[in-house]
Amino acid sequence: MHFTKPAWVVHKDSSAKSDSTKRLSIFSVHVHPDGSRIATGGLGAKVRIWSTKPILNPASEASNKPPKSLWTLTMHTGPVLTVRWAYSGRWLASGSDDEIVMIWDLDPNSRGKVWGSDGGLETYEDEAVTWT
């Protein structure tokens, strides 16, 4: 078994008024069924999707190609307590202290906005996919 601790998998408090951004607790992490991504949820009411390529390939980490952070899903209003991928890898469920469970749909054919919203998504990945 190999152990790695990627220091860049963090949730940060973007509202902090100081130069040193405060790190926030991560409450849940789940690996995508194909191993290409991990999802994290935490105190900052966000779900973050990370690439595992920089974890598995040190050269990728040094060049930041592909990017480490792929998406930030921001529609929850309370701490995200759990994230889980479906076995197919298409859906991601997130549960929050805001008493809402969200099902995020990875649609590789869509180029639209997040379903039912005008926002809630920051994307960093070059792939033509949209979370709905």
mmCIF file of C-alpha atoms in Angstrom:
data_model
loop_
_atom_site.group_PDB
_atom_site.id
_atom_site.type_symbol
_atom_site.label_atom_id
_atom_site.label_comp_id
_atom_site.label_asym_id
_atom_site.label_seq_id
_atom_site.Cartn_x
_atom_site.Cartn_y
_atom_site.Cartn_z
ATOM 1 C CA MET A 1 0.000 0.000 0.000
ATOM 2 C CA HIS A 2 1.241 3.464 -0.910
ATOM 3 C CA PHE A 3 0.388 6.532 1.176
ATOM 4 C CA THR A 4 0.288 10.080 -0.125
ATOM 5 C CA LYS A 5 -0.887 13.331 1.447
ATOM 6 C CA PRO A 6 -1.487 15.964 -1.249
ATOM 7 C CA ALA A 7 -1.126 19.287 0.563
ATOM 8 C CA TRP A 8 -3.141 21.082 -2.144
ATOM 9 C CA VAL A 9 -6.394 19.194 -1.408
ATOM 10 C CA VAL A 10 -7.803 21.872 0.907
ATOM 11 C CA HIS A 11 -10.925 23.922 1.464
ATOM 12 C CA LYS A 12 -10.176 27.558 2.255
ATOM 13 C CA ASP A 13 -12.177 30.406 3.747
ATOM 14 C CA SER A 14 -12.353 32.924 0.913
ATOM 15 C CA SER A 15 -14.041 35.471 3.183
ATOM 16 C CA ALA A 16 -10.983 35.767 5.434
ATOM 17 C CA LYS A 17 -9.762 39.362 5.555
ATOM 18 C CA SER A 18 -6.119 38.551 6.141
ATOM 19 C CA ASP A 19 -3.366 37.556 3.721
ATOM 20 C CA SER A 20 -3.162 34.098 5.255
ATOM 21 C CA THR A 21 -6.302 32.265 4.152
ATOM 22 C CA LYS A 22 -7.798 30.037 6.812
ATOM 23 C CA ARG A 23 -8.082 26.331 6.025
ATOM 24 C CA LEU A 24 -11.506 24.795 6.655
ATOM 25 C CA SER A 25 -12.361 21.291 7.824
ATOM 26 C CA ILE A 26 -13.052 18.602 5.239
ATOM 27 C CA PHE A 27 -15.761 16.219 6.441
ATOM 28 C CA SER A 28 -16.069 13.807 3.530
ATOM 29 C CA VAL A 29 -13.984 12.462 0.662
ATOM 30 C CA HIS A 30 -14.894 9.901 -1.986
ATOM 31 C CA VAL A 31 -12.925 8.479 -4.927
ATOM 32 C CA HIS A 32 -14.591 8.382 -8.369
ATOM 33 C CA PRO A 33 -15.165 4.778 -9.537
ATOM 34 C CA ASP A 34 -12.603 5.117 -12.340
ATOM 35 C CA GLY A 35 -10.033 6.609 -9.963
ATOM 36 C CA SER A 36 -9.592 9.805 -12.001
ATOM 37 C CA ARG A 37 -11.108 12.198 -9.445
ATOM 38 C CA ILE A 38 -11.902 12.662 -5.798
ATOM 39 C CA ALA A 39 -14.733 14.697 -4.344
ATOM 40 C CA THR A 40 -14.486 16.496 -1.010
ATOM 41 C CA GLY A 41 -17.066 18.281 1.097
ATOM 42 C CA GLY A 42 -16.512 20.448 4.108
ATOM 43 C CA LEU A 43 -17.235 23.336 6.408
ATOM 44 C CA GLY A 44 -17.209 25.972 3.648
ATOM 45 C CA ALA A 45 -20.498 24.721 2.087
ATOM 46 C CA LYS A 46 -18.720 23.682 -1.106
ATOM 47 C CA VAL A 47 -18.117 20.424 -2.927
ATOM 48 C CA ARG A 48 -14.728 20.321 -4.608
ATOM 49 C CA ILE A 49 -13.681 17.922 -7.355
ATOM 50 C CA TRP A 50 -9.959 17.168 -7.672
ATOM 51 C CA SER A 51 -7.907 15.345 -10.293
ATOM 52 C CA THR A 52 -5.942 12.323 -9.097
ATOM 53 C CA LYS A 53 -3.444 12.612 -11.975
ATOM 54 C CA PRO A 54 -1.107 14.924 -10.006
ATOM 55 C CA ILE A 55 -1.258 12.465 -7.096
ATOM 56 C CA LEU A 56 -0.386 9.498 -9.304
ATOM 57 C CA ASN A 57 2.184 11.294 -11.489
ATOM 58 C CA PRO A 58 4.656 13.650 -9.770
ATOM 59 C CA ALA A 59 5.561 15.295 -13.115
ATOM 60 C CA SER A 60 1.936 16.374 -13.539
ATOM 61 C CA GLU A 61 1.931 17.906 -10.081
ATOM 62 C CA ALA A 62 5.007 19.979 -10.818
ATOM 63 C CA SER A 63 3.596 21.378 -14.073
ATOM 64 C CA ASN A 64 -0.025 21.835 -12.859
ATOM 65 C CA LYS A 65 -1.124 20.189 -16.156
ATOM 66 C CA PRO A 66 -3.798 18.957 -15.874
ATOM 67 C CA PRO A 67 -5.087 21.274 -13.147
ATOM 68 C CA LYS A 68 -5.403 19.871 -9.649
ATOM 69 C CA SER A 69 -8.740 21.498 -8.887
ATOM 70 C CA LEU A 70 -11.352 20.617 -11.507
ATOM 71 C CA TRP A 71 -14.646 22.012 -10.183
ATOM 72 C CA THR A 72 -16.111 23.786 -7.186
ATOM 73 C CA LEU A 73 -19.845 23.201 -6.679
ATOM 74 C CA THR A 74 -21.295 26.025 -4.599
ATOM 75 C CA MET A 75 -25.056 25.576 -4.298
ATOM 76 C CA HIS A 76 -25.154 24.352 -0.671
ATOM 77 C CA THR A 77 -25.676 26.947 2.061
ATOM 78 C CA GLY A 78 -24.418 24.856 4.979
ATOM 79 C CA PRO A 79 -21.425 22.615 5.656
ATOM 80 C CA VAL A 80 -21.236 19.638 3.286
ATOM 81 C CA LEU A 81 -21.198 16.571 5.496
ATOM 82 C CA THR A 82 -21.006 13.824 2.866
ATOM 83 C CA VAL A 83 -20.167 13.276 -0.801
ATOM 84 C CA ARG A 84 -20.596 9.981 -2.678
ATOM 85 C CA TRP A 85 -20.147 8.975 -6.327
ATOM 86 C CA ALA A 86 -22.632 6.602 -7.974
ATOM 87 C CA TYR A 87 -21.168 3.311 -9.173
ATOM 88 C CA SER A 88 -21.477 4.550 -12.762
ATOM 89 C CA GLY A 89 -19.448 7.674 -11.936
ATOM 90 C CA ARG A 90 -21.979 9.925 -13.652
ATOM 91 C CA TRP A 91 -23.714 11.196 -10.505
ATOM 92 C CA LEU A 92 -22.333 12.693 -7.338
ATOM 93 C CA ALA A 93 -24.557 13.064 -4.280
ATOM 94 C CA SER A 94 -23.827 15.637 -1.599
ATOM 95 C CA GLY A 95 -25.574 16.045 1.740
ATOM 96 C CA SER A 96 -25.369 19.194 3.778
ATOM 97 C CA ASP A 97 -26.250 20.709 7.113
ATOM 98 C CA ASP A 98 -28.620 22.930 5.081
ATOM 99 C CA GLU A 99 -30.953 19.858 5.105
ATOM 100 C CA ILE A 100 -30.620 19.374 1.344
ATOM 101 C CA VAL A 101 -29.311 16.416 -0.636
ATOM 102 C CA MET A 102 -28.131 17.381 -4.116
ATOM 103 C CA ILE A 103 -27.545 15.021 -7.005
ATOM 104 C CA TRP A 104 -24.978 16.411 -9.414
ATOM 105 C CA ASP A 105 -25.089 14.995 -12.947
ATOM 106 C CA LEU A 106 -21.902 14.894 -15.006
ATOM 107 C CA ASP A 107 -23.228 15.356 -18.533
ATOM 108 C CA PRO A 108 -20.423 15.130 -21.100
ATOM 109 C CA ASN A 109 -22.739 16.411 -23.865
ATOM 110 C CA SER A 110 -23.974 19.543 -22.101
ATOM 111 C CA ARG A 111 -22.456 23.000 -22.377
ATOM 112 C CA GLY A 112 -25.140 24.772 -20.360
ATOM 113 C CA LYS A 113 -25.429 26.093 -16.856
ATOM 114 C CA VAL A 114 -26.005 24.135 -13.687
ATOM 115 C CA TRP A 115 -29.541 22.781 -13.839
ATOM 116 C CA GLY A 116 -32.076 24.992 -12.081
ATOM 117 C CA SER A 117 -29.575 27.722 -11.385
ATOM 118 C CA ASP A 118 -27.728 30.667 -12.824
ATOM 119 C CA GLY A 119 -24.647 29.837 -10.810
ATOM 120 C CA GLY A 120 -23.273 27.345 -8.358
ATOM 121 C CA LEU A 121 -20.347 26.146 -10.440
ATOM 122 C CA GLU A 122 -16.760 27.220 -10.868
ATOM 123 C CA THR A 123 -14.947 25.096 -13.449
ATOM 124 C CA TYR A 124 -11.234 24.586 -13.897
ATOM 125 C CA GLU A 125 -11.240 21.545 -16.160
ATOM 126 C CA ASP A 126 -10.720 21.862 -19.902
ATOM 127 C CA GLU A 127 -13.058 18.955 -20.689
ATOM 128 C CA ALA A 128 -16.377 19.785 -22.322
ATOM 129 C CA VAL A 129 -18.533 18.691 -19.396
ATOM 130 C CA THR A 130 -21.062 20.401 -17.193
ATOM 131 C CA TRP A 131 -22.358 19.510 -13.762
ATOM 132 C CA THR A 132 -26.123 19.803 -13.715
#
